[in-house]
Amino acid sequence: MAKFNFLTESEVERLKEYLVGYVSLPFGSDIPGEIVERLIARARGAKYVGKRANRPEPDMILMKNNAPVNYQIKTEKKSSSRVSALSDIGKSEDIITARIDVMADFNLKKLPKNDDELGTLVLRSYVDNVVKKYNWHKLAILLRYKQNNEFLYFEEDAIPYDPADYVWEPTSVGERHKKRNIIAYEKDANGQAVKKRKKFKWNAGTTLLYVFHDIPTNADYFEIKKKHIDEDAFRLFMEEQGYPSDEEIQAWILDAIETNEDIDRQLMPDIAVSNAVVKVSGEIHPKKSRDALLKTIWATPCVRDVEDKDLVLLSDTKAKKKLSQLGLWNGAKTS
């Protein structure tokens, strides 16, 4: 029997069931970050806060010893299907942890020219305006491998980093929007940068702070296998439930636009569904007709808010019975 260090065996089994339920749905091939947050919170019996990705509020609140523990949940998918989860044990992974707008946070008219000075402001803002202000306790990290068939999960304390412990330099790695990009290394005993120990990366254009996390040797490892769900039968089942409505479809599309940085904000918030452009996997142009909109939704791998009712369909007893009648659920325990 597998031994888990951060999750209990029952929590892993529930999380596996939810992940199987979601990745098997016919409208998507990946799992949006907000859905990962919701699934982890549900599997652990925690309160899901429900803010969007990279917002400073904790994602879930878990009661331990009658005291609330605030978690930020982070996830990352390996783009290569050849990389196995177990091969990454002991390595590091850079993960978007927060948005740090130095100009606004310190009321600056321009950024400091000195990289160490700029990096110090980034970390000061992260510690004071994020970790301490929103009372972060823990980071929970789920790494996804081989088309969401393998997973690593681990946790670490939310650290109030000391800017004096790091050296910042300019870098072109991960450069976006042709804006200033800086990277930090830990200092050795002599105050010199240890170049093998990347710790932070920040971009002035996106204001995103990346933190390099060490993947511990005792990270929880588990696998799942997707189920086959017939797309036409599933769509029929969903429509028989009266879901989704035109209003819900419109809400999803508008929300997807609002959360996408590449969409012109002038199009918000009164854009009509008929001329919306949703950049999820390429450009998707919804049509006026409901059938065409439904087709778009089924083909969209990153539509927000669809997960909750869909996962209830796959986990609720009555829904499983209905799915079984349609040949979409065999009653077997998920693996």
mmCIF file of C-alpha atoms in Angstrom:
data_model
loop_
_atom_site.group_PDB
_atom_site.id
_atom_site.type_symbol
_atom_site.label_atom_id
_atom_site.label_comp_id
_atom_site.label_asym_id
_atom_site.label_seq_id
_atom_site.Cartn_x
_atom_site.Cartn_y
_atom_site.Cartn_z
ATOM 1 C CA MET A 1 0.000 0.000 0.000
ATOM 2 C CA ALA A 2 1.356 3.391 -0.981
ATOM 3 C CA LYS A 3 2.511 5.701 1.803
ATOM 4 C CA PHE A 4 1.572 9.371 1.510
ATOM 5 C CA ASN A 5 3.320 12.133 3.430
ATOM 6 C CA PHE A 6 1.197 15.220 2.742
ATOM 7 C CA LEU A 7 -2.234 13.775 1.955
ATOM 8 C CA THR A 8 -4.012 10.900 3.662
ATOM 9 C CA GLU A 9 -4.830 7.780 1.676
ATOM 10 C CA SER A 10 -8.541 8.663 1.654
ATOM 11 C CA GLU A 11 -7.784 12.216 0.480
ATOM 12 C CA VAL A 12 -5.694 10.843 -2.381
ATOM 13 C CA GLU A 13 -8.452 8.427 -3.376
ATOM 14 C CA ARG A 14 -11.032 11.232 -3.432
ATOM 15 C CA LEU A 15 -8.709 13.528 -5.378
ATOM 16 C CA LYS A 16 -8.038 10.771 -7.914
ATOM 17 C CA GLU A 17 -11.765 10.206 -8.375
ATOM 18 C CA TYR A 18 -12.388 13.923 -8.968
ATOM 19 C CA LEU A 19 -9.458 14.206 -11.377
ATOM 20 C CA VAL A 20 -10.647 11.178 -13.341
ATOM 21 C CA GLY A 21 -14.116 12.716 -13.478
ATOM 22 C CA TYR A 22 -12.817 15.987 -14.870
ATOM 23 C CA VAL A 23 -10.155 14.846 -17.336
ATOM 24 C CA SER A 24 -12.582 12.302 -18.794
ATOM 25 C CA LEU A 25 -15.124 14.966 -19.733
ATOM 26 C CA PRO A 26 -15.298 15.405 -23.516
ATOM 27 C CA PHE A 27 -14.864 19.187 -23.688
ATOM 28 C CA GLY A 28 -11.303 19.485 -22.420
ATOM 29 C CA SER A 29 -7.860 17.986 -22.405
ATOM 30 C CA ASP A 30 -6.373 19.932 -19.497
ATOM 31 C CA ILE A 31 -7.321 21.123 -16.016
ATOM 32 C CA PRO A 32 -7.489 24.876 -15.334
ATOM 33 C CA GLY A 33 -5.803 26.062 -12.159
ATOM 34 C CA GLU A 34 -9.046 27.184 -10.518
ATOM 35 C CA ILE A 35 -10.463 23.689 -10.972
ATOM 36 C CA VAL A 36 -7.381 22.088 -9.423
ATOM 37 C CA GLU A 37 -7.854 24.375 -6.426
ATOM 38 C CA ARG A 38 -11.484 23.357 -6.060
ATOM 39 C CA LEU A 39 -10.728 19.641 -6.399
ATOM 40 C CA ILE A 40 -7.963 19.677 -3.799
ATOM 41 C CA ALA A 41 -10.151 21.621 -1.359
ATOM 42 C CA ARG A 42 -13.031 19.205 -1.910
ATOM 43 C CA ALA A 43 -10.827 16.133 -1.521
ATOM 44 C CA ARG A 44 -9.492 17.470 1.793
ATOM 45 C CA GLY A 45 -12.840 18.608 3.135
ATOM 46 C CA ALA A 46 -11.593 22.207 3.260
ATOM 47 C CA LYS A 47 -13.409 25.466 2.602
ATOM 48 C CA TYR A 48 -12.751 26.645 -0.958
ATOM 49 C CA VAL A 49 -12.403 30.429 -1.086
ATOM 50 C CA GLY A 50 -12.984 30.673 -4.841
ATOM 51 C CA LYS A 51 -10.798 33.574 -5.953
ATOM 52 C CA ARG A 52 -9.159 33.625 -9.374
ATOM 53 C CA ALA A 53 -5.651 32.417 -10.127
ATOM 54 C CA ASN A 54 -2.760 34.423 -8.671
ATOM 55 C CA ARG A 55 -5.010 36.510 -6.444
ATOM 56 C CA PRO A 56 -3.584 37.116 -2.946
ATOM 57 C CA GLU A 57 -6.418 35.591 -0.916
ATOM 58 C CA PRO A 58 -5.878 32.002 0.322
ATOM 59 C CA ASP A 59 -7.443 29.383 -1.961
ATOM 60 C CA MET A 60 -8.638 27.060 0.777
ATOM 61 C CA ILE A 61 -8.957 27.015 4.551
ATOM 62 C CA LEU A 62 -8.352 23.675 6.262
ATOM 63 C CA MET A 63 -9.100 23.107 9.933
ATOM 64 C CA LYS A 64 -6.241 21.416 11.837
ATOM 65 C CA ASN A 65 -6.394 20.899 15.605
ATOM 66 C CA ASN A 66 -9.425 23.224 15.693
ATOM 67 C CA ALA A 67 -7.431 26.052 14.072
ATOM 68 C CA PRO A 68 -7.775 27.354 10.483
ATOM 69 C CA VAL A 69 -4.776 26.846 8.164
ATOM 70 C CA ASN A 70 -4.722 29.102 5.092
ATOM 71 C CA TYR A 71 -3.460 27.484 1.890
ATOM 72 C CA GLN A 72 -2.431 28.905 -1.449
ATOM 73 C CA ILE A 73 -2.757 26.138 -4.071
ATOM 74 C CA LYS A 74 -0.457 26.104 -7.096
ATOM 75 C CA THR A 75 -0.331 23.754 -10.075
ATOM 76 C CA GLU A 76 1.871 23.252 -13.109
ATOM 77 C CA LYS A 77 1.727 20.871 -16.064
ATOM 78 C CA LYS A 78 4.808 19.448 -17.754
ATOM 79 C CA SER A 79 4.510 20.180 -21.462
ATOM 80 C CA SER A 80 6.504 17.117 -22.507
ATOM 81 C CA SER A 81 4.675 13.791 -22.337
ATOM 82 C CA ARG A 82 8.053 12.028 -22.018
ATOM 83 C CA VAL A 83 8.848 13.519 -18.591
ATOM 84 C CA SER A 84 7.762 11.228 -15.765
ATOM 85 C CA ALA A 85 6.796 12.475 -12.332
ATOM 86 C CA LEU A 86 9.267 10.262 -10.500
ATOM 87 C CA SER A 87 12.165 11.560 -12.604
ATOM 88 C CA ASP A 88 11.495 15.087 -11.270
ATOM 89 C CA ILE A 89 11.879 14.126 -7.616
ATOM 90 C CA GLY A 90 14.644 16.257 -6.097
ATOM 91 C CA LYS A 91 14.583 18.823 -8.912
ATOM 92 C CA SER A 92 13.002 22.302 -8.827
ATOM 93 C CA GLU A 93 9.957 23.782 -10.556
ATOM 94 C CA ASP A 94 9.223 27.458 -11.137
ATOM 95 C CA ILE A 95 5.613 28.318 -10.381
ATOM 96 C CA ILE A 96 3.693 31.580 -10.647
ATOM 97 C CA THR A 97 3.051 32.550 -7.036
ATOM 98 C CA ALA A 98 1.691 36.119 -7.058
ATOM 99 C CA ARG A 99 1.258 39.339 -9.014
ATOM 100 C CA ILE A 100 3.593 42.022 -7.693
ATOM 101 C CA ASP A 101 3.037 45.484 -9.167
ATOM 102 C CA VAL A 102 6.058 47.346 -7.832
ATOM 103 C CA MET A 103 5.105 50.653 -9.485
ATOM 104 C CA ALA A 104 1.713 50.728 -7.791
ATOM 105 C CA ASP A 105 2.781 49.186 -4.475
ATOM 106 C CA PHE A 106 5.507 51.789 -3.895
ATOM 107 C CA ASN A 107 3.938 54.677 -5.836
ATOM 108 C CA LEU A 108 6.855 54.842 -8.278
ATOM 109 C CA LYS A 109 7.019 56.795 -11.523
ATOM 110 C CA LYS A 110 9.709 54.473 -12.884
ATOM 111 C CA LEU A 111 11.459 51.286 -11.812
ATOM 112 C CA PRO A 112 14.853 51.410 -10.059
ATOM 113 C CA LYS A 113 17.732 50.830 -12.474
ATOM 114 C CA ASN A 114 19.614 48.662 -9.998
ATOM 115 C CA ASP A 115 18.479 45.022 -10.208
ATOM 116 C CA ASP A 116 19.081 44.277 -6.518
ATOM 117 C CA GLU A 117 17.105 47.360 -5.520
ATOM 118 C CA LEU A 118 14.228 46.335 -7.783
ATOM 119 C CA GLY A 119 14.314 42.729 -6.557
ATOM 120 C CA THR A 120 14.277 43.915 -2.962
ATOM 121 C CA LEU A 121 11.074 45.873 -3.650
ATOM 122 C CA VAL A 122 9.515 42.813 -5.296
ATOM 123 C CA LEU A 123 10.198 40.631 -2.258
ATOM 124 C CA ARG A 124 9.163 43.323 0.215
ATOM 125 C CA SER A 125 5.836 43.659 -1.551
ATOM 126 C CA TYR A 126 5.363 39.892 -1.726
ATOM 127 C CA VAL A 127 6.046 39.417 1.980
ATOM 128 C CA ASP A 128 4.177 42.480 3.299
ATOM 129 C CA ASN A 129 1.312 42.822 0.799
ATOM 130 C CA VAL A 130 0.652 39.135 0.165
ATOM 131 C CA VAL A 131 2.004 36.609 2.690
ATOM 132 C CA LYS A 132 1.516 38.722 5.827
ATOM 133 C CA LYS A 133 -1.476 40.788 4.742
ATOM 134 C CA TYR A 134 -3.510 37.748 3.687
ATOM 135 C CA ASN A 135 -2.116 35.494 6.407
ATOM 136 C CA TRP A 136 -0.720 32.740 4.211
ATOM 137 C CA HIS A 137 0.327 29.653 6.170
ATOM 138 C CA LYS A 138 1.019 26.954 3.584
ATOM 139 C CA LEU A 139 1.599 26.437 -0.132
ATOM 140 C CA ALA A 140 0.087 23.286 -1.660
ATOM 141 C CA ILE A 141 1.582 22.324 -5.029
ATOM 142 C CA LEU A 142 0.209 19.775 -7.521
ATOM 143 C CA LEU A 143 2.441 18.972 -10.502
ATOM 144 C CA ARG A 144 0.832 17.215 -13.483
ATOM 145 C CA TYR A 145 2.638 14.853 -15.868
ATOM 146 C CA LYS A 146 2.050 12.738 -18.978
ATOM 147 C CA GLN A 147 -1.223 14.325 -20.119
ATOM 148 C CA ASN A 148 -2.603 14.421 -16.571
ATOM 149 C CA ASN A 149 -1.974 10.739 -15.857
ATOM 150 C CA GLU A 150 0.721 11.199 -13.189
ATOM 151 C CA PHE A 151 0.849 13.657 -10.296
ATOM 152 C CA LEU A 152 3.158 14.894 -7.549
ATOM 153 C CA TYR A 153 1.737 16.720 -4.535
ATOM 154 C CA PHE A 154 3.653 18.434 -1.751
ATOM 155 C CA GLU A 155 3.323 21.294 0.712
ATOM 156 C CA GLU A 156 5.664 23.839 2.243
ATOM 157 C CA ASP A 157 5.409 26.760 4.620
ATOM 158 C CA ALA A 158 4.654 30.208 3.193
ATOM 159 C CA ILE A 159 8.013 31.879 3.821
ATOM 160 C CA PRO A 160 8.476 35.616 4.571
ATOM 161 C CA TYR A 161 11.651 35.805 2.491
ATOM 162 C CA ASP A 162 14.464 38.152 3.554
ATOM 163 C CA PRO A 163 15.598 40.220 0.521
ATOM 164 C CA ALA A 164 19.132 40.308 1.970
ATOM 165 C CA ASP A 165 19.507 36.581 1.231
ATOM 166 C CA TYR A 166 19.337 36.955 -2.553
ATOM 167 C CA VAL A 167 21.195 38.450 -5.509
ATOM 168 C CA TRP A 168 19.204 39.734 -8.508
ATOM 169 C CA GLU A 169 20.364 39.886 -12.117
ATOM 170 C CA PRO A 170 18.777 40.711 -15.495
ATOM 171 C CA THR A 171 17.725 37.709 -17.584
ATOM 172 C CA SER A 172 16.077 37.028 -20.929
ATOM 173 C CA VAL A 173 14.773 33.626 -19.820
ATOM 174 C CA GLY A 174 10.980 33.671 -19.899
ATOM 175 C CA GLU A 175 10.962 37.258 -21.143
ATOM 176 C CA ARG A 176 7.475 38.525 -21.985
ATOM 177 C CA HIS A 177 6.089 41.740 -23.468
ATOM 178 C CA LYS A 178 9.657 42.961 -24.015
ATOM 179 C CA LYS A 179 9.696 44.251 -20.459
ATOM 180 C CA ARG A 180 12.397 44.102 -17.843
ATOM 181 C CA ASN A 181 13.019 40.619 -16.515
ATOM 182 C CA ILE A 182 15.071 39.855 -13.393
ATOM 183 C CA ILE A 183 16.056 36.603 -11.683
ATOM 184 C CA ALA A 184 17.304 35.915 -8.155
ATOM 185 C CA TYR A 185 19.860 33.486 -6.760
ATOM 186 C CA GLU A 186 20.533 32.532 -3.165
ATOM 187 C CA LYS A 187 23.702 33.964 -1.611
ATOM 188 C CA ASP A 188 26.509 31.834 -0.272
ATOM 189 C CA ALA A 189 28.383 32.541 2.982
ATOM 190 C CA ASN A 190 30.455 35.192 1.186
ATOM 191 C CA GLY A 191 27.426 36.970 -0.227
ATOM 192 C CA GLN A 192 28.016 35.665 -3.760
ATOM 193 C CA ALA A 193 25.250 34.325 -6.012
ATOM 194 C CA VAL A 194 24.956 30.523 -6.112
ATOM 195 C CA LYS A 195 24.080 30.191 -9.801
ATOM 196 C CA LYS A 196 22.780 26.641 -9.384
ATOM 197 C CA ARG A 197 20.142 27.902 -6.949
ATOM 198 C CA LYS A 198 17.607 29.984 -8.868
ATOM 199 C CA LYS A 199 14.913 31.153 -6.469
ATOM 200 C CA PHE A 200 12.778 33.918 -8.038
ATOM 201 C CA LYS A 201 11.917 35.413 -11.404
ATOM 202 C CA TRP A 202 9.911 38.609 -11.970
ATOM 203 C CA ASN A 203 8.722 40.364 -15.133
ATOM 204 C CA ALA A 204 7.772 44.035 -15.186
ATOM 205 C CA GLY A 205 5.263 43.551 -18.012
ATOM 206 C CA THR A 206 3.159 40.795 -16.463
ATOM 207 C CA THR A 207 4.072 41.677 -12.818
ATOM 208 C CA LEU A 208 4.203 37.915 -12.199
ATOM 209 C CA LEU A 209 6.514 36.576 -9.511
ATOM 210 C CA TYR A 210 7.770 33.025 -10.121
ATOM 211 C CA VAL A 211 9.196 31.039 -7.220
ATOM 212 C CA PHE A 212 11.469 28.039 -7.815
ATOM 213 C CA HIS A 213 10.275 25.267 -5.501
ATOM 214 C CA ASP A 214 12.366 22.203 -4.648
ATOM 215 C CA ILE A 215 10.384 19.011 -5.233
ATOM 216 C CA PRO A 216 10.924 17.006 -2.024
ATOM 217 C CA THR A 217 11.929 13.364 -2.054
ATOM 218 C CA ASN A 218 8.833 12.536 -0.003
ATOM 219 C CA ALA A 219 6.334 14.200 -2.378
ATOM 220 C CA ASP A 220 3.082 12.256 -2.750
ATOM 221 C CA TYR A 221 2.995 10.377 -6.076
ATOM 222 C CA PHE A 222 -0.126 8.895 -7.660
ATOM 223 C CA GLU A 223 -1.514 7.931 -11.068
ATOM 224 C CA ILE A 224 -4.937 7.934 -12.700
ATOM 225 C CA LYS A 225 -6.429 6.525 -15.897
ATOM 226 C CA LYS A 226 -8.974 8.416 -17.957
ATOM 227 C CA LYS A 227 -12.351 6.891 -18.713
ATOM 228 C CA HIS A 228 -13.969 6.954 -22.131
ATOM 229 C CA ILE A 229 -17.104 9.108 -22.234
ATOM 230 C CA ASP A 230 -19.010 9.362 -25.498
ATOM 231 C CA GLU A 231 -19.287 13.040 -26.425
ATOM 232 C CA ASP A 232 -22.719 12.867 -28.065
ATOM 233 C CA ALA A 233 -24.269 10.856 -25.255
ATOM 234 C CA PHE A 234 -22.773 13.150 -22.646
ATOM 235 C CA ARG A 235 -24.074 16.258 -24.429
ATOM 236 C CA LEU A 236 -27.530 14.674 -24.593
ATOM 237 C CA PHE A 237 -27.389 13.867 -20.896
ATOM 238 C CA MET A 238 -26.353 17.416 -20.041
ATOM 239 C CA GLU A 239 -29.129 18.951 -22.128
ATOM 240 C CA GLU A 240 -31.685 16.610 -20.550
ATOM 241 C CA GLN A 241 -30.673 18.179 -17.238
ATOM 242 C CA GLY A 242 -31.407 21.633 -18.679
ATOM 243 C CA TYR A 243 -27.744 22.588 -18.445
ATOM 244 C CA PRO A 244 -26.112 24.787 -19.601
ATOM 245 C CA SER A 245 -28.427 27.713 -20.274
ATOM 246 C CA ASP A 246 -27.678 30.534 -22.700
ATOM 247 C CA GLU A 247 -27.059 32.840 -19.730
ATOM 248 C CA GLU A 248 -24.543 30.450 -18.217
ATOM 249 C CA ILE A 249 -22.737 30.076 -21.538
ATOM 250 C CA GLN A 250 -22.547 33.843 -21.863
ATOM 251 C CA ALA A 251 -21.216 34.151 -18.311
ATOM 252 C CA TRP A 252 -18.483 31.598 -19.013
ATOM 253 C CA ILE A 253 -17.383 33.377 -22.166
ATOM 254 C CA LEU A 254 -17.306 36.804 -20.575
ATOM 255 C CA ASP A 255 -15.413 35.419 -17.592
ATOM 256 C CA ALA A 256 -12.866 33.731 -19.857
ATOM 257 C CA ILE A 257 -12.300 37.021 -21.660
ATOM 258 C CA GLU A 258 -11.931 38.924 -18.403
ATOM 259 C CA THR A 259 -9.281 36.542 -17.080
ATOM 260 C CA ASN A 260 -7.225 36.573 -20.297
ATOM 261 C CA GLU A 261 -4.508 39.230 -20.381
ATOM 262 C CA ASP A 262 -4.348 39.245 -24.182
ATOM 263 C CA ILE A 263 -7.951 40.408 -24.616
ATOM 264 C CA ASP A 264 -8.417 44.153 -25.077
ATOM 265 C CA ARG A 265 -10.049 45.484 -21.902
ATOM 266 C CA GLN A 266 -12.018 47.986 -24.023
ATOM 267 C CA LEU A 267 -14.177 45.053 -25.074
ATOM 268 C CA MET A 268 -15.277 44.620 -21.471
ATOM 269 C CA PRO A 269 -17.724 44.364 -19.859
ATOM 270 C CA ASP A 270 -20.595 44.772 -22.342
ATOM 271 C CA ILE A 271 -19.299 42.579 -25.160
ATOM 272 C CA ALA A 272 -21.986 40.398 -26.712
ATOM 273 C CA VAL A 273 -21.566 36.655 -27.030
ATOM 274 C CA SER A 274 -22.009 36.912 -30.794
ATOM 275 C CA ASN A 275 -18.714 38.772 -31.290
ATOM 276 C CA ALA A 276 -16.696 37.429 -28.371
ATOM 277 C CA VAL A 277 -13.199 36.098 -28.900
ATOM 278 C CA VAL A 278 -12.075 33.617 -26.291
ATOM 279 C CA LYS A 279 -8.382 32.762 -26.405
ATOM 280 C CA VAL A 280 -8.114 29.400 -24.759
ATOM 281 C CA SER A 281 -6.485 27.050 -27.242
ATOM 282 C CA GLY A 282 -6.319 29.254 -30.290
ATOM 283 C CA GLU A 283 -9.109 31.690 -31.123
ATOM 284 C CA ILE A 284 -12.667 30.540 -30.644
ATOM 285 C CA HIS A 285 -15.422 32.598 -32.237
ATOM 286 C CA PRO A 286 -18.807 31.797 -30.695
ATOM 287 C CA LYS A 287 -21.794 32.051 -33.022
ATOM 288 C CA LYS A 288 -25.246 33.409 -32.253
ATOM 289 C CA SER A 289 -27.034 30.073 -32.340
ATOM 290 C CA ARG A 290 -27.215 28.015 -29.166
ATOM 291 C CA ASP A 291 -26.086 24.848 -30.936
ATOM 292 C CA ALA A 292 -22.925 26.515 -32.185
ATOM 293 C CA LEU A 293 -22.247 27.944 -28.744
ATOM 294 C CA LEU A 294 -22.677 24.521 -27.191
ATOM 295 C CA LYS A 295 -20.268 23.047 -29.717
ATOM 296 C CA THR A 296 -17.753 25.735 -28.784
ATOM 297 C CA ILE A 297 -18.147 25.022 -25.074
ATOM 298 C CA TRP A 298 -17.614 21.284 -25.528
ATOM 299 C CA ALA A 299 -14.422 21.997 -27.485
ATOM 300 C CA THR A 300 -13.077 24.495 -24.964
ATOM 301 C CA PRO A 301 -10.580 23.062 -22.467
ATOM 302 C CA CYS A 302 -10.601 26.014 -20.060
ATOM 303 C CA VAL A 303 -14.139 27.216 -19.414
ATOM 304 C CA ARG A 304 -14.489 28.455 -15.852
ATOM 305 C CA ASP A 305 -17.306 27.480 -13.502
ATOM 306 C CA VAL A 306 -18.388 24.425 -15.500
ATOM 307 C CA GLU A 307 -16.512 22.096 -13.178
ATOM 308 C CA ASP A 308 -18.724 22.146 -10.126
ATOM 309 C CA LYS A 309 -21.959 20.832 -11.620
ATOM 310 C CA ASP A 310 -20.132 18.467 -13.962
ATOM 311 C CA LEU A 311 -18.181 16.898 -11.128
ATOM 312 C CA VAL A 312 -21.347 16.524 -9.123
ATOM 313 C CA LEU A 313 -22.717 14.631 -12.128
ATOM 314 C CA LEU A 314 -19.830 12.204 -11.910
ATOM 315 C CA SER A 315 -19.721 11.851 -8.136
ATOM 316 C CA ASP A 316 -23.355 12.091 -7.038
ATOM 317 C CA THR A 317 -25.146 8.740 -6.635
ATOM 318 C CA LYS A 318 -28.222 9.679 -8.688
ATOM 319 C CA ALA A 319 -26.072 11.150 -11.425
ATOM 320 C CA LYS A 320 -23.950 7.993 -11.551
ATOM 321 C CA LYS A 321 -27.114 5.952 -11.984
ATOM 322 C CA LYS A 322 -28.188 8.175 -14.871
ATOM 323 C CA LEU A 323 -24.728 7.999 -16.447
ATOM 324 C CA SER A 324 -24.827 4.222 -16.067
ATOM 325 C CA GLN A 325 -28.143 4.101 -17.953
ATOM 326 C CA LEU A 326 -26.502 6.051 -20.762
ATOM 327 C CA GLY A 327 -23.532 3.708 -20.776
ATOM 328 C CA LEU A 328 -21.178 6.398 -19.432
ATOM 329 C CA TRP A 329 -20.493 4.906 -16.003
ATOM 330 C CA ASN A 330 -19.583 1.323 -15.291
ATOM 331 C CA GLY A 331 -19.735 1.547 -11.508
ATOM 332 C CA ALA A 332 -16.112 0.576 -11.113
ATOM 333 C CA LYS A 333 -13.907 2.336 -8.619
ATOM 334 C CA THR A 334 -11.664 4.898 -10.260
ATOM 335 C CA SER A 335 -7.997 4.042 -10.446
#
